[in-house]
Short mmCIF file of C-alpha atoms in Angstrom, two decimals:
data_model
loop_
_atom_site.label_atom_id
_atom_site.label_comp_id
_atom_site.label_asym_id
_atom_site.label_seq_id
_atom_site.Cartn_x
_atom_site.Cartn_y
_atom_site.Cartn_z
CA MET T 1 -10.02 13.96 15.73
CA MET T 2 -7.28 11.62 16.98
CA ASP T 3 -9.77 8.74 17.00
CA PHE T 4 -10.61 9.38 13.36
CA ILE T 5 -6.90 9.48 12.48
CA ARG T 6 -6.39 6.12 14.20
CA PHE T 7 -9.48 4.72 12.49
CA SER T 8 -8.22 5.78 9.05
CA ARG T 9 -4.79 4.13 9.67
CA PRO T 10 -2.51 7.09 8.78
CA HIS T 11 0.31 5.03 7.25
CA THR T 12 -2.15 3.72 4.63
CA ILE T 13 -3.49 7.23 4.00
CA ILE T 14 0.05 8.54 3.45
CA GLY T 15 0.83 5.59 1.18
CA THR T 16 -2.29 6.14 -0.90
CA SER T 17 -1.67 9.89 -1.16
CA LEU T 18 1.94 9.48 -2.25
CA SER T 19 1.07 6.82 -4.81
CA VAL T 20 -1.63 9.02 -6.36
CA LEU T 21 0.69 12.07 -6.45
CA ALA T 22 3.64 10.10 -7.87
CA LEU T 23 1.55 8.54 -10.62
CA TYR T 24 0.06 11.93 -11.49
CA LEU T 25 3.52 13.52 -11.77
CA LEU T 26 4.80 10.63 -13.90
CA ALA T 27 1.77 10.93 -16.17
CA LEU T 28 2.38 14.68 -16.48
CA SER T 29 5.99 14.03 -17.41
CA TYR T 30 5.18 11.40 -20.04
CA ALA T 31 2.36 13.50 -21.43
CA GLY T 32 4.91 16.28 -22.00
CA LYS T 33 3.08 18.79 -19.82
CA ALA T 34 4.82 21.23 -17.50
CA THR T 35 1.54 21.97 -15.73
CA GLY T 36 -1.59 19.89 -15.44
CA ASP T 37 -5.21 20.01 -14.44
CA TRP T 38 -5.20 19.65 -10.68
CA ASN T 39 -8.91 18.90 -10.72
CA ILE T 40 -7.95 15.56 -12.30
CA PHE T 41 -5.53 14.88 -9.44
CA LEU T 42 -7.89 15.99 -6.67
CA THR T 43 -10.79 13.90 -7.99
CA ALA T 44 -8.65 10.74 -8.04
CA TRP T 45 -6.97 11.51 -4.72
CA VAL T 46 -10.18 12.07 -2.74
CA SER T 47 -11.84 9.07 -4.40
CA CYS T 48 -8.89 6.83 -3.48
CA LEU T 49 -8.82 8.20 0.07
CA GLY T 50 -12.52 7.36 0.41
CA ALA T 51 -11.83 3.81 -0.78
CA ASN T 52 -8.87 3.56 1.61
CA ILE T 53 -10.93 4.63 4.63
CA PHE T 54 -13.76 2.26 3.67
CA ILE T 55 -11.40 -0.72 3.36
CA VAL T 56 -9.46 -0.17 6.59
CA GLY T 57 -12.65 0.76 8.46
CA LEU T 58 -14.48 -2.35 7.27
CA ASN T 59 -11.54 -4.46 8.40
CA GLN T 60 -11.74 -2.93 11.88
CA LEU T 61 -15.49 -3.50 12.08
CA THR T 62 -14.98 -7.20 11.40
CA ASP T 63 -11.94 -7.51 13.70
CA ILE T 64 -13.07 -5.83 16.92
CA GLU T 65 -12.41 -8.86 19.13
CA ILE T 66 -9.05 -9.54 17.48
CA ASP T 67 -8.02 -5.89 17.76
CA ARG T 68 -8.81 -5.90 21.49
CA ILE T 69 -5.81 -8.22 21.77
CA ASN T 70 -3.57 -6.98 18.91
CA LYS T 71 -4.42 -3.28 18.60
CA PRO T 72 -6.39 -2.12 21.66
CA TYR T 73 -5.66 1.53 20.80
CA LEU T 74 -7.92 1.48 17.72
CA PRO T 75 -11.18 3.38 18.37
CA LEU T 76 -13.57 0.44 17.86
CA ALA T 77 -11.48 -1.91 19.96
CA SER T 78 -11.05 0.69 22.73
CA GLY T 79 -14.73 1.68 22.73
CA ALA T 80 -14.07 5.27 21.63
CA TYR T 81 -16.27 4.56 18.58
CA THR T 82 -19.44 2.52 18.55
CA VAL T 83 -20.11 0.05 15.77
CA ARG T 84 -22.75 2.42 14.41
CA THR T 85 -20.21 5.26 14.25
CA GLY T 86 -17.78 3.05 12.35
CA GLN T 87 -20.52 2.00 9.94
CA ALA T 88 -21.50 5.63 9.32
CA ILE T 89 -17.89 6.62 8.56
CA ILE T 90 -17.31 3.84 6.06
CA GLY T 91 -20.72 4.48 4.47
CA ILE T 92 -19.82 8.12 3.82
CA ALA T 93 -16.35 7.10 2.60
CA LEU T 94 -17.86 4.56 0.20
CA PHE T 95 -20.28 7.12 -1.24
CA ILE T 96 -17.49 9.67 -1.80
CA ALA T 97 -15.21 7.06 -3.38
CA LEU T 98 -17.82 5.78 -5.83
CA ALA T 99 -19.34 9.17 -6.70
CA LEU T 100 -15.97 10.70 -7.58
CA ALA T 101 -14.84 7.55 -9.40
CA VAL T 102 -17.90 7.69 -11.66
CA TYR T 103 -17.26 11.38 -12.26
CA GLY T 104 -13.57 10.72 -13.00
CA GLY T 105 -14.10 8.22 -15.79
CA PRO T 106 -13.73 4.51 -16.58
CA TYR T 107 -10.09 3.97 -15.53
CA LEU T 108 -10.68 5.63 -12.16
CA MET T 109 -13.90 3.63 -11.76
CA TRP T 110 -12.01 0.39 -12.41
CA THR T 111 -9.26 1.43 -9.98
CA VAL T 112 -11.64 2.21 -7.14
CA GLY T 113 -14.19 -0.50 -7.92
CA LEU T 114 -11.69 -3.36 -8.02
CA SER T 115 -9.96 -2.08 -4.88
CA LEU T 116 -13.27 -1.97 -3.01
CA LEU T 117 -14.25 -5.46 -4.13
CA LEU T 118 -10.95 -6.92 -2.95
CA GLY T 119 -11.23 -4.99 0.33
CA ILE T 120 -14.68 -6.48 0.91
CA ALA T 121 -13.48 -9.99 0.03
CA TYR T 122 -10.54 -9.52 2.41
CA SER T 123 -12.68 -8.71 5.45
CA LEU T 124 -16.23 -9.99 5.05
CA PRO T 125 -17.68 -13.51 5.19
CA PRO T 126 -18.19 -15.80 3.43
CA LEU T 127 -14.79 -15.26 1.79
CA ARG T 128 -12.93 -13.34 4.54
CA LEU T 129 -9.69 -13.91 2.68
CA LYS T 130 -7.60 -12.48 5.50
CA ARG T 131 -7.90 -15.91 7.18
CA PHE T 132 -5.49 -17.37 4.61
CA HIS T 133 -1.99 -15.97 4.25
CA PHE T 134 -1.83 -16.50 0.47
CA TRP T 135 -5.13 -14.81 -0.29
CA ALA T 136 -4.54 -12.06 2.26
CA ALA T 137 -1.24 -11.23 0.54
CA PHE T 138 -2.93 -11.49 -2.86
CA CYS T 139 -5.49 -8.81 -1.91
CA ILE T 140 -2.84 -6.38 -0.75
CA ILE T 141 -0.43 -6.83 -3.66
CA ALA T 142 -3.26 -6.82 -6.20
CA VAL T 143 -4.50 -3.43 -4.95
CA ARG T 144 -1.25 -1.65 -4.15
CA GLY T 145 0.95 -3.47 -6.65
CA LEU T 146 -1.19 -3.88 -9.74
CA ILE T 147 -4.52 -2.03 -9.71
CA VAL T 148 -3.34 1.32 -8.39
CA ASN T 149 -0.14 1.62 -10.43
CA LEU T 150 -1.43 0.38 -13.76
CA LEU T 151 -5.01 1.64 -13.84
CA LEU T 152 -4.44 4.92 -12.05
CA PHE T 153 -1.52 5.82 -14.32
CA LEU T 154 -3.73 4.99 -17.33
CA HIS T 155 -6.44 7.23 -15.84
CA PHE T 156 -4.09 10.19 -15.43
CA TYR T 157 -2.32 9.73 -18.76
CA ASN T 158 -5.61 9.36 -20.62
CA GLN T 159 -7.10 12.43 -18.95
CA LEU T 160 -4.00 14.53 -19.66
CA SER T 161 -3.14 13.36 -23.18
CA GLY T 162 -6.22 11.60 -24.54
CA ASP T 163 -4.06 8.53 -25.16
CA THR T 164 -3.24 5.29 -23.32
CA ALA T 165 0.28 3.99 -22.72
CA LEU T 166 2.32 2.19 -20.08
CA PRO T 167 5.98 3.33 -20.30
CA PRO T 168 8.73 1.05 -18.92
CA ILE T 169 9.10 3.10 -15.72
CA ILE T 170 5.49 2.31 -14.78
CA ILE T 171 6.04 -1.41 -15.38
CA TRP T 172 9.09 -1.34 -13.10
CA LEU T 173 7.26 0.73 -10.49
CA THR T 174 4.51 -1.90 -10.56
CA VAL T 175 7.09 -4.66 -10.05
CA ALA T 176 8.65 -2.77 -7.13
CA ILE T 177 5.36 -2.02 -5.38
CA PHE T 178 4.17 -5.58 -6.03
CA ILE T 179 7.14 -6.83 -3.99
CA TYR T 180 6.61 -4.16 -1.32
CA GLY T 181 2.96 -5.19 -1.11
CA LEU T 182 3.93 -8.82 -0.58
CA ILE T 183 6.39 -7.91 2.17
CA ILE T 184 3.91 -5.55 3.86
CA ALA T 185 1.28 -8.32 3.77
CA TRP T 186 3.70 -10.65 5.55
CA PHE T 187 5.17 -8.16 8.00
CA LYS T 188 1.88 -6.61 9.12
CA ASP T 189 0.95 -9.86 10.89
CA MET T 190 4.27 -10.32 12.68
CA PRO T 191 3.35 -8.22 15.77
CA ASP T 192 -0.17 -9.72 15.93
CA THR T 193 0.43 -13.43 16.40
CA ALA T 194 -1.35 -13.61 19.79
CA GLY T 195 -4.71 -12.32 18.57
CA ASP T 196 -4.47 -14.08 15.22
CA GLU T 197 -3.76 -17.43 16.86
CA ALA T 198 -6.61 -16.98 19.34
CA HIS T 199 -9.06 -16.32 16.48
CA ARG T 200 -7.62 -18.91 14.06
CA ILE T 201 -6.30 -16.46 11.48
CA GLN T 202 -3.69 -18.53 9.62
CA THR T 203 -1.00 -15.95 8.93
CA LEU T 204 2.35 -16.86 7.46
CA SER T 205 4.05 -15.85 10.72
CA LEU T 206 2.08 -18.52 12.56
CA GLN T 207 2.65 -21.15 9.92
CA VAL T 208 6.40 -20.86 9.35
CA GLY T 209 7.56 -18.66 12.24
CA LEU T 210 8.49 -15.01 12.74
CA ARG T 211 12.19 -15.42 12.05
CA ARG T 212 11.70 -17.14 8.71
CA VAL T 213 9.14 -14.57 7.55
CA PHE T 214 11.50 -11.79 8.64
CA TRP T 215 14.47 -13.14 6.68
CA ILE T 216 12.52 -14.11 3.56
CA GLY T 217 10.92 -10.66 3.41
CA ASN T 218 14.22 -8.88 4.01
CA SER T 219 15.97 -10.95 1.35
CA LEU T 220 13.31 -9.95 -1.17
CA LEU T 221 13.54 -6.28 -0.22
CA GLY T 222 17.34 -6.23 -0.33
CA GLY T 223 17.32 -7.96 -3.71
CA LEU T 224 14.78 -5.45 -5.01
CA PHE T 225 16.98 -2.49 -4.02
CA LEU T 226 20.01 -4.04 -5.73
CA LEU T 227 18.00 -4.74 -8.87
CA LEU T 228 16.62 -1.20 -9.05
CA ALA T 229 20.02 0.37 -8.31
CA THR T 230 21.52 -1.36 -11.37
CA LEU T 231 18.42 -1.08 -13.57
CA PRO T 232 19.47 2.11 -15.43
CA LEU T 233 22.67 0.33 -16.55
CA TRP T 234 20.85 -2.23 -18.68
CA ALA T 235 17.19 -1.22 -19.07
CA ASP T 236 15.74 1.49 -21.29
CA LEU T 237 14.27 3.84 -18.69
CA GLN T 238 13.39 7.49 -19.12
CA VAL T 239 14.62 8.50 -15.68
CA HIS T 240 17.46 10.49 -14.17
CA HIS T 241 19.89 7.56 -14.04
CA LEU T 242 22.27 8.84 -11.36
CA LEU T 243 19.48 9.84 -8.98
CA PHE T 244 17.63 6.56 -9.54
CA GLY T 245 20.71 4.38 -8.98
CA LEU T 246 22.22 6.24 -6.02
CA GLY T 247 18.79 6.69 -4.47
CA HIS T 248 18.22 2.93 -4.38
CA LEU T 249 21.69 2.30 -2.99
CA SER T 250 20.81 4.74 -0.20
CA LEU T 251 17.55 2.90 0.44
CA LEU T 252 19.49 -0.38 0.60
CA LEU T 253 21.91 0.98 3.20
CA GLY T 254 19.09 2.45 5.28
CA PHE T 255 17.14 -0.80 5.07
CA LEU T 256 20.16 -2.88 6.22
CA LEU T 257 20.65 -0.56 9.20
CA LEU T 258 16.98 -0.77 10.19
CA ALA T 259 16.84 -4.57 9.83
CA SER T 260 19.96 -5.03 11.97
CA ARG T 261 18.25 -3.32 14.91
CA VAL T 262 15.10 -5.46 15.04
CA ASP T 263 14.50 -7.62 18.13
CA LEU T 264 12.01 -10.33 17.11
CA SER T 265 11.26 -11.09 20.76
CA GLU T 266 9.77 -7.62 21.29
CA LYS T 267 6.43 -6.68 19.72
CA ALA T 268 7.29 -2.96 19.88
CA SER T 269 10.52 -3.52 17.93
CA ILE T 270 8.69 -5.51 15.25
CA MET T 271 6.01 -2.82 14.99
CA ARG T 272 8.62 -0.08 14.57
CA TYR T 273 10.27 -2.05 11.79
CA TYR T 274 6.93 -2.63 10.06
CA GLN T 275 6.31 1.13 10.12
CA ALA T 276 9.86 1.65 8.79
CA VAL T 277 9.08 -0.61 5.82
CA TRP T 278 6.12 1.65 5.10
CA GLY T 279 8.57 4.55 5.23
CA LEU T 280 10.70 2.84 2.57
CA PHE T 281 7.51 2.33 0.55
CA PHE T 282 6.83 6.09 0.74
CA LEU T 283 10.38 6.91 -0.35
CA GLU T 284 10.14 4.47 -3.25
CA TYR T 285 7.23 6.36 -4.79
CA GLY T 286 9.04 9.65 -4.21
CA LEU T 287 12.20 8.36 -5.86
CA PHE T 288 10.41 7.01 -8.92
CA ALA T 289 8.41 10.22 -9.34
CA THR T 290 11.41 12.53 -8.91
CA ALA T 291 13.71 10.52 -11.19
CA GLY T 292 11.00 10.36 -13.84
CA TRP T 293 10.19 14.04 -13.58
CA LEU T 294 13.84 15.08 -13.89
CA ALA T 295 14.58 12.83 -16.88
#
């Protein structure tokens, strides 16, 4: 069981689950419904989880030699799973993702289908976009920043109300997660420079250096928190203004504390900070959903 959890990359599973739940709750709120059809949520959630497991599993299948240096604890790199086992898992995940997406309707099909295509382009030759820092970041921010937030909200809202709309809060959520996706794409490679360099994966950390990537990413994240904290003062948002503003000020303070404790000379410290950024990502979805629901 623990091997499967490692194979599925739990931080991505949590991120996917929270994004699906937050978008569903926001769609419920904007559709004016106190209760919804949880079959709609469950169909999208399990479909997106299947796509998530396929994408991260495919990446591991194509990165076994790199992961033996960077992430030797992963089941394929450690030998706990054979290649055939990994292929079977992602085959089942792909079938579940596509079958439920077709059942769910066109917006869910576009969400899952585009995510899968970008996941394949990220990992597999001849494209293998992960070799290039720009295109690697593009894949991540396109899926988590654009495709999921816009198309999945449209799916839920359409299923619940029979209409299509993108309220301002969803546009701003998309902007926020777009920036998070960019930072995650940069930071995920920071602990892995040894394996990436050995296998000629041209990450931004190798091209411009760890320290510069760290400070550029942190500047973007700090600026995002300040922008979102002041957003209710000048933008027309249907959110609980006090919760939204104070919540983002709290995230800013927590982020500054976490960043101040990072030792860029220690891989373990960098990895802890990367996981902490995922934690901020989780809280961001929770804050948007709660502030929208309470509006």
